[in-house]
Amino acid sequence: MSMLLDLSRLRGGGGRIDRQDPPDVFNGANEDFRVVVPVVFGADAHKDKDKVHLVGRVTSELEVACGRCLEPFRIPVDSTFDLLFLPLSDQQAMASEEDRQLGDDDASTSYYEDQTIDLAQVVREQFYLALPMKPLCREDCKGLCPVCGINRNADTCSCQSEWVDPRMDALRHLKNNKAGH
């Protein structure tokens, strides 16, 4: 299923794009999330010469691993976007992504080649923007035991999780030897 927007087909300088795609279209091997419900994409595209303004909304639901206990949980996505697409010039194509300096307006500016915009990439970007920095299944998640690895939300363990600074081993050893004499 192609998610390429052919800019040459935009009649009268604009058009409406409405589509619903199954989750497996977006579930790749290297993703930090898994899409679990169909993705609803709606946008208005306005073309002015080479500039394309895309304003729309993406809704779906993602499954991610909790940052503390590693259990999967779901995050709803309801993201609006307002993006400007410019043609990728030969000079920009030669400069690598790392070499380009980002300005204030560059976060909402993207580039297209061959009169097409990859809508799947637009959707993936919205998914990444919707993800929290540290996803937590719940605010009071207890995480994993650092000793035995048990999920503290589901079970309890009797492990001692007292941390001892290894840099103090020499002093502790000296103190124990003095106490023994």
Coordinates of C-alpha atoms in Angstrom, one line a residue:
M1 CA 0.0 0.0 0.0
S2 CA 1.7 3.2 -1.2
M3 CA 1.7 6.2 1.1
L4 CA 3.3 8.5 -1.4
L5 CA 1.5 11.8 -2.1
D6 CA 2.0 12.6 -5.8
L7 CA 2.2 16.4 -5.9
S8 CA 1.6 16.5 -9.6
R9 CA -2.0 15.3 -8.9
L10 CA -2.9 18.1 -6.6
R11 CA -5.6 19.9 -8.6
G12 CA -6.2 23.7 -8.2
G13 CA -3.3 24.0 -5.9
G14 CA -4.6 21.8 -3.1
G15 CA -6.5 18.8 -2.0
R16 CA -7.8 16.7 0.9
I17 CA -6.1 13.5 2.0
D18 CA -8.1 11.1 4.2
R19 CA -6.9 7.6 4.7
Q20 CA -7.0 4.8 7.3
D21 CA -4.1 2.3 7.3
P22 CA -3.7 -1.0 9.2
P23 CA -1.1 -1.1 12.0
D24 CA 1.3 -3.5 10.2
V25 CA 2.1 -0.8 7.6
F26 CA 4.0 1.1 10.3
N27 CA 5.5 -1.8 12.3
G28 CA 9.1 -2.0 11.3
A29 CA 12.0 -3.9 12.8
N30 CA 13.8 -0.9 14.2
E31 CA 10.9 1.0 15.8
D32 CA 10.8 2.0 19.5
F33 CA 7.0 1.3 19.5
R34 CA 4.4 -1.0 17.9
V35 CA 1.3 0.4 16.3
V36 CA -1.7 -1.6 17.7
V37 CA -4.8 0.1 16.1
P38 CA -5.4 1.4 12.6
V39 CA -3.9 4.8 11.8
V40 CA -6.3 7.5 10.8
F41 CA -4.6 10.2 8.7
G42 CA -6.3 13.4 7.5
A43 CA -4.7 16.4 6.0
D44 CA -5.2 19.4 3.7
A45 CA -2.5 20.0 1.2
H46 CA -1.9 23.4 -0.4
K47 CA 0.6 23.8 -3.2
D48 CA 2.0 27.2 -4.1
K49 CA 4.6 26.8 -6.9
D50 CA 7.2 24.5 -5.3
K51 CA 6.1 24.9 -1.7
V52 CA 3.6 22.4 -0.2
H53 CA 1.8 23.2 3.1
L54 CA 0.4 20.1 4.8
V55 CA -1.9 20.6 7.8
G56 CA -3.6 17.7 9.4
R57 CA -4.1 15.2 12.2
V58 CA -2.9 11.6 12.9
T59 CA -4.7 9.3 15.5
S60 CA -3.7 5.8 16.6
E61 CA -2.5 3.9 19.6
L62 CA 1.1 2.8 20.2
E63 CA 2.5 0.0 22.4
V64 CA 5.8 0.8 24.1
A65 CA 7.9 -0.7 26.9
C66 CA 7.8 0.9 30.3
G67 CA 11.1 2.6 31.1
R68 CA 11.2 1.1 34.6
C69 CA 9.5 -2.4 34.5
L70 CA 9.8 -3.1 30.7
E71 CA 6.2 -4.2 30.5
P72 CA 4.4 -3.2 27.4
F73 CA 1.6 -0.6 27.7
R74 CA -0.4 1.6 25.3
I75 CA -0.2 5.3 24.5
P76 CA -2.9 7.0 22.6
V77 CA -1.8 9.3 19.8
D78 CA -3.9 12.3 18.7
S79 CA -1.4 14.6 17.0
T80 CA -1.9 17.6 14.8
F81 CA 0.8 18.9 12.5
D82 CA 1.5 21.9 10.3
L83 CA 4.4 21.2 8.0
L84 CA 6.0 23.0 5.1
F85 CA 7.6 21.0 2.3
L86 CA 10.2 22.4 0.0
P87 CA 11.9 20.8 -3.0
L88 CA 15.2 19.2 -2.2
S89 CA 17.8 21.2 -4.2
D90 CA 21.0 19.6 -5.6
Q91 CA 23.1 21.6 -3.1
Q92 CA 21.0 20.3 -0.1
A93 CA 21.1 16.8 -1.5
M94 CA 24.9 16.9 -1.4
A95 CA 25.0 18.2 2.2
S96 CA 24.4 15.4 4.7
E97 CA 21.7 15.7 7.4
E98 CA 24.3 16.3 10.1
D99 CA 25.9 19.1 8.1
R100 CA 22.7 21.2 7.8
Q101 CA 22.2 23.7 10.6
L102 CA 18.7 23.8 12.1
G103 CA 17.0 27.2 12.5
D104 CA 13.9 28.1 14.4
D105 CA 11.5 27.3 11.6
D106 CA 13.3 24.2 10.4
A107 CA 11.5 21.9 12.9
S108 CA 8.3 22.2 10.8
T109 CA 10.1 22.3 7.4
S110 CA 10.8 19.1 5.4
Y111 CA 11.9 18.4 1.9
Y112 CA 10.6 16.3 -1.0
E113 CA 12.1 14.8 -4.1
D114 CA 10.6 13.7 -7.4
Q115 CA 7.3 15.5 -6.8
T116 CA 6.3 13.1 -4.0
I117 CA 5.9 13.3 -0.2
D118 CA 6.2 10.1 1.9
L119 CA 3.1 10.3 4.1
A120 CA 4.4 7.2 6.1
Q121 CA 7.4 9.3 7.1
V122 CA 5.1 12.1 8.3
V123 CA 3.1 9.7 10.4
R124 CA 6.2 8.1 11.9
E125 CA 7.6 11.5 12.9
Q126 CA 4.3 12.3 14.6
F127 CA 4.5 9.0 16.5
Y128 CA 8.0 9.8 17.7
L129 CA 6.9 13.3 18.7
A130 CA 4.0 11.7 20.7
L131 CA 6.3 9.4 22.7
P132 CA 7.2 10.6 26.2
M133 CA 10.9 10.9 27.0
K134 CA 10.7 8.2 29.6
P135 CA 7.6 6.1 29.1
L136 CA 6.0 4.9 32.3
C137 CA 3.2 2.3 32.5
R138 CA 2.0 4.2 35.5
E139 CA 3.2 7.1 37.6
D140 CA 4.1 4.9 40.7
C141 CA 5.8 2.1 38.7
K142 CA 8.2 0.3 41.0
G143 CA 10.3 -1.1 38.2
L144 CA 12.5 -4.2 38.3
C145 CA 14.6 -5.5 41.3
P146 CA 18.2 -4.7 40.5
V147 CA 19.3 -8.0 42.1
C148 CA 16.9 -10.7 40.9
G149 CA 15.1 -8.8 38.1
I150 CA 11.5 -9.5 39.3
N151 CA 8.9 -7.0 38.4
R152 CA 8.1 -5.2 41.7
N153 CA 4.7 -4.2 40.4
A154 CA 3.6 -7.8 40.3
D155 CA 5.7 -9.6 42.9
T156 CA 7.9 -8.9 45.9
C157 CA 11.3 -10.3 46.7
S158 CA 13.6 -10.3 49.7
C159 CA 16.7 -9.1 47.9
Q160 CA 18.9 -6.6 49.6
S161 CA 19.2 -3.6 47.3
E162 CA 21.6 -1.7 49.4
W163 CA 24.2 -0.1 47.2
V164 CA 27.8 0.0 48.4
D165 CA 30.2 2.4 46.8
P166 CA 33.0 0.2 45.4
R167 CA 35.5 3.0 45.7
M168 CA 35.3 2.6 49.4
D169 CA 36.3 -1.1 49.4
A170 CA 39.9 -0.3 50.4
L171 CA 38.8 1.8 53.4
R172 CA 36.2 -0.8 54.4
H173 CA 38.9 -3.5 54.2
L174 CA 41.3 -1.4 56.3
K175 CA 38.6 -0.7 58.9
N176 CA 37.7 -4.4 59.2
N177 CA 41.3 -5.4 59.6
K178 CA 41.9 -2.8 62.4
A179 CA 38.7 -4.0 64.2
G180 CA 40.0 -7.6 64.0
H181 CA 43.4 -6.8 65.7

